XYZ file of C-alpha atoms in Angstrom:
780
model
C 16.623 -1.252 16.813
C 19.773 -3.200 17.448
C 22.647 -2.802 15.033
C 23.328 -6.528 14.968
C 21.841 -8.781 12.319
C 20.526 -11.124 15.011
C 18.727 -8.254 16.749
C 17.099 -7.169 13.513
C 15.950 -10.714 12.851
C 14.325 -10.997 16.290
C 12.548 -7.659 15.914
C 11.365 -8.569 12.408
C 9.894 -11.812 13.726
C 8.198 -9.840 16.499
C 6.700 -7.420 13.957
C 5.433 -10.180 11.657
C 3.817 -12.083 14.514
C 2.289 -8.921 15.953
C 0.787 -7.891 12.592
C -0.722 -11.359 12.179
C -2.156 -11.192 15.677
C -3.687 -7.749 15.098
C -5.255 -8.888 11.803
C -6.976 -11.718 13.658
C -7.860 -9.332 16.493
C -9.914 -7.199 14.084
C -12.011 -10.208 13.086
C -12.387 -11.487 16.643
C -13.530 -8.132 18.055
C -16.204 -7.661 15.386
C -17.426 -11.227 15.905
C -17.349 -10.787 19.671
C -19.584 -7.723 19.438
C -22.113 -9.690 17.387
C -22.191 -12.925 19.374
C -21.696 -11.574 22.918
C -19.592 -13.195 25.624
C -17.928 -16.064 23.787
C -15.275 -17.377 26.170
C -13.040 -18.770 23.432
C -13.043 -15.487 21.492
C -12.397 -13.434 24.609
C -9.495 -15.691 25.525
C -7.998 -15.345 22.043
C -8.308 -11.557 22.101
C -6.675 -11.394 25.533
C -3.774 -13.645 24.490
C -3.067 -11.513 21.415
C -2.652 -8.284 23.426
C -0.844 -10.093 26.246
C 1.682 -11.582 23.799
C 2.484 -8.195 22.244
C 2.861 -6.621 25.689
C 5.118 -9.362 27.000
C 7.404 -9.497 23.963
C 7.894 -5.744 23.516
C 8.939 -5.553 27.188
C 11.920 -7.803 26.424
C 12.822 -5.756 23.341
C 12.716 -2.412 25.134
C 9.673 -0.878 23.440
C 8.328 0.792 26.580
C 5.646 2.986 25.016
C 4.172 0.105 23.082
C 4.280 -2.067 26.174
C 2.477 0.546 28.250
C -0.384 1.009 25.790
C -0.818 -2.751 25.422
C -0.739 -3.153 29.221
C -3.758 -0.876 29.674
C -5.685 -2.842 27.053
C -4.674 -6.089 28.733
C -6.086 -4.870 32.058
C -9.441 -4.153 30.439
C -9.501 -7.505 28.643
C -8.619 -9.291 31.856
C -11.835 -8.002 33.440
C -13.804 -8.898 30.323
C -12.374 -12.409 30.515
C -13.357 -12.918 34.175
C -16.881 -11.582 33.491
C -16.543 -8.317 35.451
C -17.238 -6.228 32.349
C -19.777 -7.025 29.628
C -19.215 -6.616 25.895
C -20.720 -3.390 24.542
C -20.396 -1.306 21.364
C -18.407 1.318 23.278
C -16.000 -1.294 24.613
C -15.564 -2.840 21.130
C -14.875 0.574 19.617
C -12.260 1.284 22.268
C -10.517 -2.041 21.692
C -10.544 -1.452 17.924
C -8.906 1.934 18.580
C -6.346 0.096 20.685
C -5.686 -2.205 17.729
C -5.126 0.797 15.444
C -2.795 2.425 17.983
C -0.698 -0.713 18.357
C -0.542 -1.116 14.588
C 0.615 2.475 14.031
C 3.357 2.105 16.652
C 4.510 -1.164 15.080
C 4.603 0.495 11.666
C 6.846 3.251 13.022
C 9.191 0.662 14.555
C 9.285 -1.182 11.231
C 10.059 1.987 9.253
C 12.497 3.705 11.649
C 13.697 1.076 14.105
C 12.507 3.054 17.122
C 9.229 4.016 18.767
C 7.739 7.287 17.615
C 6.193 10.159 19.538
C 2.526 9.155 19.690
C -0.165 10.845 21.756
C -2.478 8.109 22.989
C -3.565 9.852 26.203
C -7.219 10.004 25.109
C -7.259 6.299 24.243
C -5.563 5.404 27.524
C -8.139 7.444 29.467
C -10.987 5.674 27.668
C -9.566 2.215 28.318
C -8.938 2.952 31.993
C -12.404 4.466 32.393
C -13.971 1.339 30.951
C -11.802 -0.783 33.249
C -12.545 1.173 36.396
C -14.815 4.203 36.451
C -12.997 5.560 39.566
C -9.500 5.233 38.136
C -9.072 8.725 36.682
C -5.879 9.268 38.674
C -4.483 5.981 37.407
C -5.249 6.980 33.817
C -3.414 10.249 34.285
C -0.404 8.460 35.760
C -0.187 6.084 32.836
C -0.554 8.896 30.327
C 2.320 10.744 32.032
C 4.392 7.581 31.967
C 4.051 7.497 28.207
C 6.221 10.618 28.081
C 9.202 8.615 29.404
C 12.157 8.141 27.057
C 11.769 5.415 24.443
C 13.189 2.108 25.576
C 12.169 2.579 29.229
C 9.898 -0.259 30.347
C 7.079 0.996 32.576
C 5.822 -2.538 33.108
C 9.284 -3.677 34.175
C 9.526 -0.804 36.662
C 6.138 -1.582 38.188
C 6.991 -5.250 38.483
C 10.360 -4.446 40.075
C 8.718 -2.125 42.577
C 6.385 -4.908 43.633
C 9.199 -7.488 43.825
C 7.326 -9.667 41.355
C 10.111 -10.579 38.918
C 10.312 -14.313 39.514
C 10.930 -17.247 37.254
C 7.241 -18.065 36.912
C 6.474 -14.569 35.568
C 9.254 -14.774 33.031
C 8.100 -18.245 32.024
C 4.573 -16.975 31.407
C 5.876 -14.204 29.181
C 8.128 -16.601 27.331
C 5.128 -18.864 26.765
C 3.663 -16.229 24.429
C 6.944 -15.619 22.585
C 6.844 -18.724 20.381
C 8.998 -17.736 17.414
C 11.982 -16.053 19.089
C 15.173 -18.093 19.219
C 15.724 -19.581 22.678
C 19.411 -18.783 22.718
C 18.909 -15.169 21.622
C 16.162 -14.560 24.186
C 18.405 -15.901 26.918
C 21.264 -13.653 25.812
C 19.007 -10.593 25.732
C 17.550 -11.278 29.170
C 20.926 -11.865 30.814
C 22.453 -8.829 29.080
C 19.616 -6.565 30.417
C 20.059 -7.910 33.902
C 16.364 -8.633 34.078
C 16.659 -11.959 35.843
C 19.032 -14.574 37.151
C 20.451 -17.334 34.967
C 18.351 -19.920 36.796
C 15.191 -17.958 36.124
C 16.013 -17.698 32.414
C 16.720 -21.452 32.301
C 13.338 -22.206 33.835
C 11.670 -19.890 31.350
C 13.352 -21.526 28.373
C 12.418 -24.989 29.560
C 8.804 -23.905 29.927
C 8.863 -22.424 26.446
C 10.317 -25.627 25.004
C 7.527 -27.695 26.529
C 4.857 -25.397 25.137
C 6.378 -25.334 21.659
C 6.394 -29.110 21.368
C 3.922 -30.093 18.667
C 2.885 -26.480 17.920
C 1.390 -25.807 14.493
C 4.033 -23.161 13.759
C 6.693 -25.863 13.740
C 5.267 -27.114 10.448
C 5.772 -23.857 8.517
C 8.417 -21.222 7.813
C 8.291 -17.719 6.379
C 9.932 -17.106 3.008
C 10.579 -13.717 1.443
C 8.360 -13.068 -1.599
C 11.317 -11.840 -3.645
C 12.976 -15.219 -3.153
C 9.801 -16.987 -4.343
C 9.682 -14.735 -7.418
C 13.263 -15.597 -8.307
C 12.584 -19.275 -7.726
C 9.533 -19.058 -9.989
C 11.591 -17.459 -12.760
C 14.228 -20.198 -12.476
C 11.556 -22.893 -12.675
C 10.181 -21.184 -15.784
C 13.587 -21.340 -17.428
C 13.879 -24.996 -16.370
C 10.530 -25.748 -18.048
C 11.737 -24.117 -21.266
C 14.919 -26.190 -21.175
C 12.825 -29.309 -20.460
C 10.655 -28.615 -23.502
C 13.708 -28.218 -25.719
C 15.225 -31.482 -24.438
C 11.929 -33.327 -25.024
C 11.771 -32.068 -28.593
C 15.400 -33.010 -29.294
C 15.047 -36.538 -27.897
C 11.641 -37.263 -29.491
C 13.313 -38.520 -32.673
C 16.283 -40.096 -30.922
C 16.425 -43.883 -30.754
C 18.541 -43.982 -27.583
C 16.297 -45.701 -25.005
C 18.545 -44.719 -22.079
C 18.446 -41.042 -23.061
C 14.688 -41.188 -23.565
C 14.045 -42.721 -20.141
C 16.317 -40.157 -18.488
C 14.496 -37.374 -20.312
C 11.133 -38.683 -19.143
C 12.440 -38.754 -15.580
C 13.598 -35.152 -15.954
C 10.172 -34.267 -17.325
C 8.434 -35.799 -14.301
C 10.702 -34.100 -11.753
C 10.385 -30.723 -13.496
C 6.589 -30.982 -13.540
C 6.423 -31.811 -9.835
C 8.874 -29.017 -8.967
C 6.871 -26.574 -11.051
C 3.606 -27.533 -9.339
C 5.185 -27.239 -5.898
C 6.666 -23.806 -6.525
C 3.391 -22.520 -7.963
C 1.530 -23.681 -4.864
C 3.865 -21.676 -2.628
C 2.618 -18.494 -4.308
C -1.076 -19.289 -3.976
C -3.069 -17.681 -1.169
C -6.784 -17.801 -0.294
C -8.719 -14.646 -1.015
C -9.873 -14.846 2.597
C -6.512 -13.314 3.539
C -7.719 -9.931 2.309
C -11.385 -10.502 3.083
C -10.488 -10.937 6.757
C -10.086 -7.159 7.071
C -13.556 -6.357 5.730
C -15.686 -7.174 8.818
C -13.787 -4.443 10.673
C -14.123 -2.037 7.727
C -17.860 -2.738 7.447
C -18.408 -2.364 11.186
C -16.553 0.958 11.436
C -18.208 2.461 8.332
C -21.650 1.332 9.443
C -21.136 3.074 12.793
C -19.824 6.211 11.077
C -22.742 6.328 8.626
C -25.376 5.422 11.216
C -26.326 2.190 9.461
C -26.754 -1.448 10.367
C -24.876 -3.833 8.084
C -23.974 -7.508 8.223
C -21.355 -9.036 5.976
C -21.332 -12.548 4.556
C -18.427 -14.153 2.707
C -18.616 -17.162 0.410
C -15.648 -18.827 -1.262
C -12.995 -17.378 1.046
C -10.876 -20.447 0.287
C -10.623 -19.510 -3.425
C -6.908 -19.292 -4.187
C -5.061 -16.675 -6.207
C -1.462 -15.902 -6.985
C 0.023 -13.607 -4.343
C 0.686 -10.839 -6.862
C -2.995 -10.851 -7.818
C -4.026 -10.870 -4.152
C -1.958 -7.744 -3.534
C -3.277 -6.027 -6.668
C -6.974 -6.422 -5.786
C -6.737 -5.545 -2.086
C -7.288 -1.792 -2.487
C -9.917 -2.047 -5.279
C -12.043 -4.406 -3.190
C -11.787 -2.091 -0.191
C -13.053 0.799 -2.362
C -16.014 -1.287 -3.499
C -16.955 -2.335 0.034
C -16.800 1.264 1.252
C -18.975 2.480 -1.617
C -21.521 -0.274 -1.041
C -22.025 0.841 2.546
C -21.902 4.579 1.943
C -23.825 4.811 -1.353
C -25.738 1.553 -1.555
C -27.213 0.479 1.767
C -29.829 2.810 3.241
C -30.248 3.944 6.840
C -32.428 1.739 9.079
C -35.283 4.252 8.856
C -35.189 4.388 5.047
C -35.092 0.594 4.834
C -38.099 0.182 7.114
C -40.055 2.732 5.049
C -39.166 0.673 1.955
C -40.452 -2.550 3.564
C -36.952 -3.865 4.103
C -35.364 -5.172 7.311
C -33.461 -2.393 9.123
C -30.195 -4.292 8.804
C -28.550 -4.182 5.389
C -26.686 -7.147 3.898
C -23.360 -7.177 2.074
C -22.336 -10.415 0.333
C -18.823 -11.169 -0.901
C -18.574 -14.191 -3.182
C -15.575 -15.686 -5.003
C -15.333 -18.697 -7.298
C -13.285 -20.139 -10.164
C -14.846 -20.298 -13.629
C -13.269 -20.819 -17.026
C -9.717 -20.206 -15.853
C -10.662 -16.937 -14.188
C -11.549 -15.894 -10.658
C -14.958 -14.260 -10.336
C -15.571 -11.908 -7.419
C -19.025 -10.501 -6.707
C -19.834 -7.789 -4.170
C -23.602 -7.547 -3.680
C -25.617 -5.222 -1.461
C -29.373 -5.139 -0.917
C -29.503 -1.353 -0.887
C -31.344 1.262 -2.922
C -29.627 0.463 -6.226
C -28.318 2.898 -8.818
C -30.681 5.209 -10.698
C -29.482 5.651 -14.328
C -31.389 8.930 -14.654
C -29.534 10.363 -11.679
C -26.210 9.215 -13.146
C -26.965 10.981 -16.433
C -27.928 14.173 -14.611
C -24.749 14.086 -12.490
C -22.587 13.520 -15.552
C -24.104 16.574 -17.242
C -23.828 18.667 -14.062
C -20.142 17.828 -13.653
C -19.388 18.538 -17.303
C -18.440 14.956 -18.122
C -21.104 14.716 -20.852
C -23.325 17.037 -22.820
C -27.057 16.766 -22.285
C -27.465 15.323 -25.773
C -24.785 12.675 -25.244
C -26.215 11.715 -21.852
C -29.704 11.304 -23.306
C -28.395 8.827 -25.888
C -26.904 6.530 -23.242
C -28.746 3.310 -22.515
C -29.334 2.410 -18.859
C -26.493 -0.078 -18.981
C -24.102 2.471 -20.471
C -25.194 5.023 -17.875
C -24.296 2.553 -15.112
C -20.692 2.581 -16.271
C -20.486 6.336 -15.626
C -19.599 5.442 -12.021
C -16.173 4.397 -13.346
C -15.498 7.802 -14.926
C -12.671 9.801 -13.241
C -14.027 12.524 -10.996
C -17.549 11.133 -10.973
C -19.436 10.915 -7.672
C -23.090 11.021 -6.657
C -22.371 11.858 -3.012
C -24.322 14.901 -1.843
C -21.373 16.170 0.205
C -17.720 15.393 0.720
C -17.001 13.304 3.811
C -14.135 11.213 5.074
C -15.896 8.218 3.494
C -16.764 9.417 -0.011
C -17.678 12.255 -2.315
C -14.222 13.224 -3.584
C -14.670 11.632 -6.999
C -12.050 8.941 -6.524
C -12.512 5.275 -5.882
C -14.466 3.503 -8.599
C -12.221 4.791 -11.384
C -9.274 3.480 -9.352
C -11.049 0.121 -9.062
C -11.493 -0.154 -12.826
C -7.954 0.996 -13.614
C -6.273 -1.373 -11.171
C -8.364 -4.373 -12.203
C -7.708 -3.755 -15.894
C -3.974 -3.469 -15.204
C -3.923 -7.142 -14.269
C -6.028 -8.133 -17.273
C -9.380 -8.188 -15.482
C -12.798 -6.712 -16.196
C -15.368 -4.898 -14.052
C -19.117 -4.802 -14.577
C -21.986 -3.405 -12.547
C -25.585 -4.594 -12.438
C -28.169 -2.725 -10.409
C -31.921 -2.556 -9.889
C -33.434 0.507 -8.247
C -34.826 -0.410 -4.837
C -33.370 -3.917 -4.894
C -29.596 -3.593 -4.787
C -26.341 -3.580 -6.728
C -23.837 -6.243 -7.746
C -20.315 -5.418 -8.862
C -18.682 -8.283 -10.777
C -14.934 -8.515 -11.123
C -13.238 -11.099 -13.334
C -9.505 -11.523 -13.005
C -7.230 -14.016 -14.745
C -5.071 -16.586 -13.017
C -1.919 -14.961 -14.377
C 0.438 -17.695 -13.285
C 3.862 -17.877 -14.845
C 3.384 -21.411 -16.232
C 0.126 -22.722 -17.727
C -0.942 -25.718 -19.834
C -1.584 -24.682 -23.419
C -2.750 -26.071 -26.765
C -0.289 -25.364 -29.582
C -1.900 -24.679 -32.964
C -0.717 -23.473 -36.373
C -2.570 -20.948 -38.494
C -1.313 -18.925 -41.425
C 2.163 -20.509 -41.088
C 2.413 -19.088 -37.549
C 2.270 -20.982 -34.266
C 0.023 -19.849 -31.403
C -0.719 -21.112 -27.906
C -4.240 -21.257 -26.446
C -4.650 -21.437 -22.624
C -6.126 -24.850 -21.925
C -8.526 -23.488 -19.283
C -10.678 -22.054 -22.101
C -10.691 -25.273 -24.144
C -13.879 -27.354 -24.330
C -13.180 -29.855 -27.120
C -11.593 -30.402 -30.526
C -13.583 -31.106 -33.727
C -12.209 -32.361 -37.051
C -14.312 -32.628 -40.228
C -13.470 -33.826 -43.689
C -13.926 -31.271 -46.442
C -17.133 -32.779 -47.868
C -18.757 -32.887 -44.418
C -17.715 -29.315 -43.714
C -19.318 -28.087 -46.948
C -22.736 -29.342 -45.847
C -22.531 -28.923 -42.067
C -21.306 -25.326 -41.948
C -24.241 -22.969 -42.454
C -24.362 -19.215 -43.079
C -26.774 -17.181 -40.976
C -26.834 -13.490 -41.879
C -23.412 -13.923 -43.483
C -22.018 -15.434 -40.282
C -20.775 -19.052 -40.342
C -22.130 -21.481 -37.746
C -21.699 -25.196 -37.076
C -24.468 -27.318 -35.608
C -22.752 -29.133 -32.735
C -25.019 -31.696 -31.052
C -28.114 -29.762 -32.066
C -26.844 -26.312 -30.973
C -25.520 -23.598 -33.262
C -21.850 -22.839 -32.607
C -20.584 -19.540 -34.069
C -17.330 -19.994 -35.969
C -14.320 -17.671 -36.051
C -11.549 -18.161 -38.605
C -8.236 -17.297 -36.941
C -6.589 -16.414 -40.256
C -9.317 -13.913 -41.110
C -9.608 -12.433 -37.611
C -5.865 -11.783 -37.279
C -5.539 -10.691 -40.917
C -3.139 -13.508 -41.787
C -5.065 -14.580 -44.898
C -8.568 -14.403 -46.368
C -9.103 -18.152 -46.150
C -12.465 -19.150 -47.731
C -14.976 -21.264 -45.843
C -15.452 -24.845 -47.127
C -18.700 -23.917 -48.917
C -17.178 -20.852 -50.623
C -15.417 -20.790 -54.017
C -11.687 -21.412 -53.864
C -11.762 -23.472 -50.646
C -8.999 -26.061 -50.389
C -10.007 -29.717 -50.435
C -8.768 -30.552 -46.926
C -10.093 -31.356 -43.471
C -11.286 -28.597 -41.147
C -9.910 -28.296 -37.590
C -12.107 -26.529 -35.022
C -10.987 -25.661 -31.488
C -14.133 -25.229 -29.364
C -13.509 -22.522 -26.752
C -15.584 -20.732 -24.144
C -15.393 -17.260 -22.653
C -17.936 -15.378 -20.537
C -20.052 -18.517 -20.696
C -20.297 -18.241 -24.508
C -18.905 -21.176 -26.566
C -17.517 -20.599 -30.051
C -15.416 -22.519 -32.566
C -11.992 -21.264 -33.624
C -11.012 -22.589 -37.063
C -7.254 -23.163 -37.366
C -4.989 -24.760 -39.968
C -3.445 -27.443 -37.739
C -3.667 -28.658 -34.130
C -0.176 -29.611 -32.940
C 0.058 -30.677 -29.296
C -0.429 -29.687 -25.662
C 2.449 -28.650 -23.413
C 3.332 -26.512 -20.419
C 4.147 -22.999 -21.579
C 5.993 -20.249 -19.740
C 4.105 -16.947 -19.990
C 6.288 -13.996 -20.947
C 4.928 -10.428 -21.042
C 4.374 -8.799 -24.413
C 6.535 -5.976 -25.669
C 5.123 -2.462 -25.814
C 4.405 -2.828 -29.543
C 1.894 -5.655 -28.947
C 0.595 -4.742 -25.498
C -2.429 -2.879 -26.814
C -3.669 -5.727 -29.048
C -6.547 -7.455 -27.274
C -6.135 -10.723 -29.199
C -2.887 -11.627 -27.417
C -2.308 -12.346 -23.723
C 1.453 -12.925 -23.812
C 4.197 -14.881 -25.496
C 6.125 -18.078 -24.894
C 9.324 -19.707 -26.128
C 8.822 -23.050 -27.825
C 11.068 -26.081 -27.652
C 12.880 -25.118 -30.872
C 13.681 -21.673 -29.466
C 11.092 -19.809 -31.565
C 8.567 -17.423 -30.037
C 4.822 -18.162 -30.154
C 2.073 -15.716 -29.195
C -0.484 -16.737 -26.559
C -4.042 -15.990 -27.687
C -6.372 -14.029 -25.430
C -9.596 -16.000 -25.907
C -11.830 -13.253 -24.504
C -10.235 -10.514 -26.608
C -10.321 -12.710 -29.693
C -14.043 -13.384 -29.233
C -14.729 -9.668 -28.831
C -12.705 -8.809 -31.915
C -14.570 -11.405 -33.976
C -17.951 -10.151 -32.744
C -18.875 -13.369 -30.925
C -19.452 -11.679 -27.568
C -22.248 -9.196 -27.083
C -21.012 -5.642 -26.669
C -22.491 -3.135 -24.234
C -24.554 -1.790 -27.131
C -25.942 -5.254 -27.853
C -26.789 -5.826 -24.208
C -28.420 -2.412 -23.880
C -30.446 -3.101 -27.014
C -31.579 -6.398 -25.524
C -32.554 -4.618 -22.319
C -34.503 -2.077 -24.364
C -36.344 -4.842 -26.258
C -37.308 -6.454 -22.969
C -38.705 -3.147 -21.714
C -40.672 -2.672 -24.931
C -42.166 -6.148 -24.724
C -43.089 -5.539 -21.092
C -44.860 -2.335 -22.162
C -46.819 -4.263 -24.784
C -45.255 -2.484 -27.762
C -44.836 -4.699 -30.876
C -41.277 -4.888 -32.176
C -39.889 -5.529 -35.654
C -36.589 -7.114 -36.691
C -34.963 -4.828 -39.232
C -31.859 -4.968 -41.391
C -30.197 -1.531 -41.310
C -27.880 -0.577 -44.193
C -26.446 2.487 -45.924
C -26.570 3.539 -49.565
C -25.336 6.574 -51.433
C -22.837 7.500 -48.713
C -24.441 8.088 -45.302
C -28.081 7.533 -46.336
C -29.422 5.045 -43.743
C -32.240 2.678 -44.706
C -33.995 -0.313 -43.194
C -35.964 -3.330 -44.377
C -37.919 -5.956 -42.416
C -35.703 -8.997 -42.063
C -38.627 -11.268 -42.936
C -38.571 -9.851 -46.495
C -34.913 -10.747 -47.065
C -33.792 -14.107 -48.461
C -29.993 -13.806 -48.210
C -27.083 -11.424 -47.987
C -24.454 -11.932 -50.682
C -21.189 -10.514 -52.010
C -20.486 -10.484 -55.758
C -17.367 -9.730 -57.750
C -18.008 -6.838 -60.201
C -16.885 -9.134 -63.015
C -19.930 -11.405 -62.650
C -22.365 -8.565 -63.404
C -23.896 -8.772 -66.892
C -26.285 -6.575 -68.828
C -29.636 -7.460 -70.370
C -31.968 -4.803 -71.669
C -32.328 -2.050 -69.086
C -31.003 -4.047 -66.158
C -27.778 -5.299 -64.654
C -28.204 -8.990 -63.896
C -26.274 -11.845 -62.332
C -26.652 -15.606 -62.682
C -27.874 -16.722 -59.271
C -29.185 -20.159 -58.213
C -30.273 -21.168 -61.709
C -32.000 -17.804 -62.254
C -31.196 -14.542 -63.945
C -31.469 -12.124 -61.035
C -31.948 -8.409 -61.806
C -29.705 -6.040 -59.823
C -31.142 -2.775 -58.451
C -28.637 -0.114 -57.345
C -30.522 1.682 -54.572
C -28.260 4.747 -54.568
C -29.149 5.379 -58.217
C -32.865 4.577 -57.948
C -33.558 6.512 -54.729
C -30.941 9.252 -54.631
C -29.844 9.581 -58.226
C -26.185 9.256 -57.188
C -23.547 6.640 -57.857
C -22.496 4.160 -55.215
C -19.575 5.190 -52.990
C -17.934 1.774 -53.563
C -14.909 1.546 -55.865
C -15.085 -0.047 -59.297
C -13.174 -3.126 -58.121
C -14.861 -3.480 -54.716
C -17.051 -6.448 -53.873
C -20.757 -5.654 -54.298
C -22.878 -5.921 -51.129
C -26.235 -7.323 -52.250
C -29.476 -7.863 -50.324
C -31.394 -10.675 -52.034
C -35.186 -10.515 -51.755
C -37.624 -13.093 -53.116
C -40.779 -12.019 -54.940
C -43.171 -14.436 -56.660
C -40.409 -17.072 -56.723
C -38.117 -14.561 -58.456
C -34.941 -13.260 -56.802
C -34.135 -9.515 -56.914
C -30.775 -8.134 -55.769
C -30.523 -4.718 -54.060
C -26.994 -3.275 -54.166
C -26.084 -1.282 -51.037
C -22.905 0.345 -49.752
C -22.703 -1.293 -46.329
C -24.694 -3.583 -44.030
C -24.893 -1.715 -40.704
C -26.755 -3.921 -38.233
C -29.753 -6.119 -37.418
C -31.976 -4.588 -34.739
C -35.197 -5.392 -32.904
C -37.188 -2.223 -32.294
C -40.562 -0.567 -32.590
C -41.053 1.314 -35.859
C -42.630 4.701 -35.295
C -42.917 6.695 -38.543
C -42.269 10.324 -37.604
C -42.168 11.790 -41.104
C -44.340 10.178 -43.742
C -43.654 10.451 -47.467
C -46.077 10.542 -50.334
C -46.580 7.140 -52.016
C -43.267 5.706 -53.254
C -40.458 3.307 -52.401
C -39.860 5.066 -49.047
C -42.684 4.800 -46.510
C -41.192 7.483 -44.266
C -38.481 8.124 -41.674
C -38.048 6.776 -38.171
C -35.387 7.075 -35.462
C -33.495 3.787 -35.168
C -30.399 3.507 -32.933
C -30.665 7.260 -32.321
C -30.292 8.008 -36.051
C -32.825 9.006 -38.718
C -33.472 6.012 -40.968
C -35.671 5.659 -44.081
C -38.048 2.680 -44.072
C -38.330 1.063 -47.521
C -41.426 -0.480 -49.110
C -40.045 -3.466 -51.023
C -43.257 -4.083 -52.997
C -43.441 -0.505 -54.219
C -39.709 -0.446 -54.941
C -39.907 -3.494 -57.196
C -43.046 -2.100 -58.866
C -41.238 1.154 -59.680
C -38.383 -0.738 -61.306
C -40.528 -2.772 -63.646
C -44.174 -3.770 -63.861
C -43.336 -7.460 -64.195
C -42.062 -7.460 -60.594
C -45.368 -6.097 -59.296
C -46.281 -7.797 -56.010
C -49.745 -9.250 -55.624
C -49.403 -9.962 -51.902
C -50.198 -7.260 -49.316
C -47.365 -5.244 -47.783
C -45.415 -7.158 -45.110
C -46.116 -6.858 -41.448
C -44.915 -3.594 -39.977
C -46.432 -2.365 -36.770
C -46.418 1.385 -37.468
C -47.091 4.057 -34.862
C -47.547 7.774 -35.148
């Protein structure tokens, strides 16, 4: 490489253009193999190789020129119809692409051509060009041993007396981006042509360049864009401070100037952000080649389809997901899609299908990679996990099918029967999950045996500047990304008291006929135990609800005050807060104070709004049970007397309540509490059933299950409410008549099933039930 700055610049432009051409060449060759002799594609492939050959001749890269020249000869015969497209020819040209790319990479890293042995490739290309040209192939291979910088093509052309202005002009035609003056200087300095010939070449190049698309764009270093983005972020912060300072100022001139500054800053911000956005198709463009090569290696037939290639992402995100997506595509072909013979035996077409789909939703980019292969067998995953020592047999047996699916993300886990150059080394899917989570994304897998597998990736649009809603809660200010915002609701205190309902101790608001789960920000973040409007001690003030959505699930976030919307600059969190899922970052407000940016998804998970993997697996299990015709029961599971697990049918329960110990009174033999205009007896289950005292402290709130019997309320004091589950109830150990019917396995744990009627009868005869025992479907 030349020591001058101008020489380096020319070579860098040559490398960038060549890489772009080879990226397109991959796509064109795969498409050409599928569609046959498309003249336009063939012409584009030929021009790509011809351009690289012509330009590297001027720059003195003789080895690179020689390899490209052999490929050009073959493509020339393909272009004139002498040679037909075949899989062998496509494979050879793809090998040529790889060889050119490796040589370019060496030039980029070291400034000179490396010592590459491409004799076998050269022989293949020459054989395909002319079956009788073995001697010619040998001569070219020998020529590759010439010192770097020696131009074989130039020597051949000189020998034939063919260096004329027209030839130089044709080469210059392909060299669009190189400075005219510098090219002329290089040519004259090398003594490759006369001044008149160079002049003719430059004039030809100028004519061709007129109106070219490349004239409308320039290349900018990413580091420069990053710095520019940071400066714009600081400008936005300064803009926000100026807006806040002038809001109360009566100077009309200053206000109008500030508004003008606001407008210009917003437009500048939008423009700079757009410069960083790239379509996801930029990385998808490499996958047809990857799919084609892997399918050939694995002996499979696979087509690839791509939807939403125009979906745009920040460049940093594009770079971060490139390798994870490649891992997923490779695994889909190697593990997912069957061989043609297996597919035919399974009544499938011999050709497998791989679908890549990208789309924006809720401020995130969703990427789905779907194959129509054999799917993932959860039983096989469990067995592999036990075999590799990742889980014990007992732990594996407790996993639901959905949880077993996620074993593919465990480090060192692989189901490949043998190690190959494609898979089986236990790396790949764990790398996918780690890299996606590093940029704040999530990965999920859904699979059906015999049908196929879909891997879903959700990644945030982590742009430096986003619109946000500023709210106040617990005397602290927070910012909520506006992409998650659906609407704002404000209710007066009296309305809130009647319109907020409690379902299983969880507050909900009926919004246009649909129940909206509510989350109190103060309670969730531990800022204060603010009571709900219908609870004692609630302040007589309006209620502000921010309706948000994440993962397609809407919920209402109750805050103290809704302030305003503004553009916020996202700053990364310090190491002390990085592990808290409720926060996505921080921003500096107009008054110079710091406000935390809420992570809507993490907040919903923390508050229990979103279904966890356990919830989803339980739902899957209920679906399977219904399909099998087994009756299910909805049970309330709770603990009493320490770790003693019990369950009651939910249909027998009126409410769940919490009582202060101070409200408990004594009458006769019973503890009682005044409840809904009744005197409700309190039954401490730990004492009645186990003869032990409750594990709760003397000052702790009492957890009470309220049951209704003959229009009389009875309160059962328990230690903790565990869960509400839908399951079949199979009594495996029956008891003699008493308050406990027997024991069953619920959520993989032994649980006692209570008989409410008998329990009340044992406490006192006056609570004897006359109705038959409630509807359990008991088995065993």
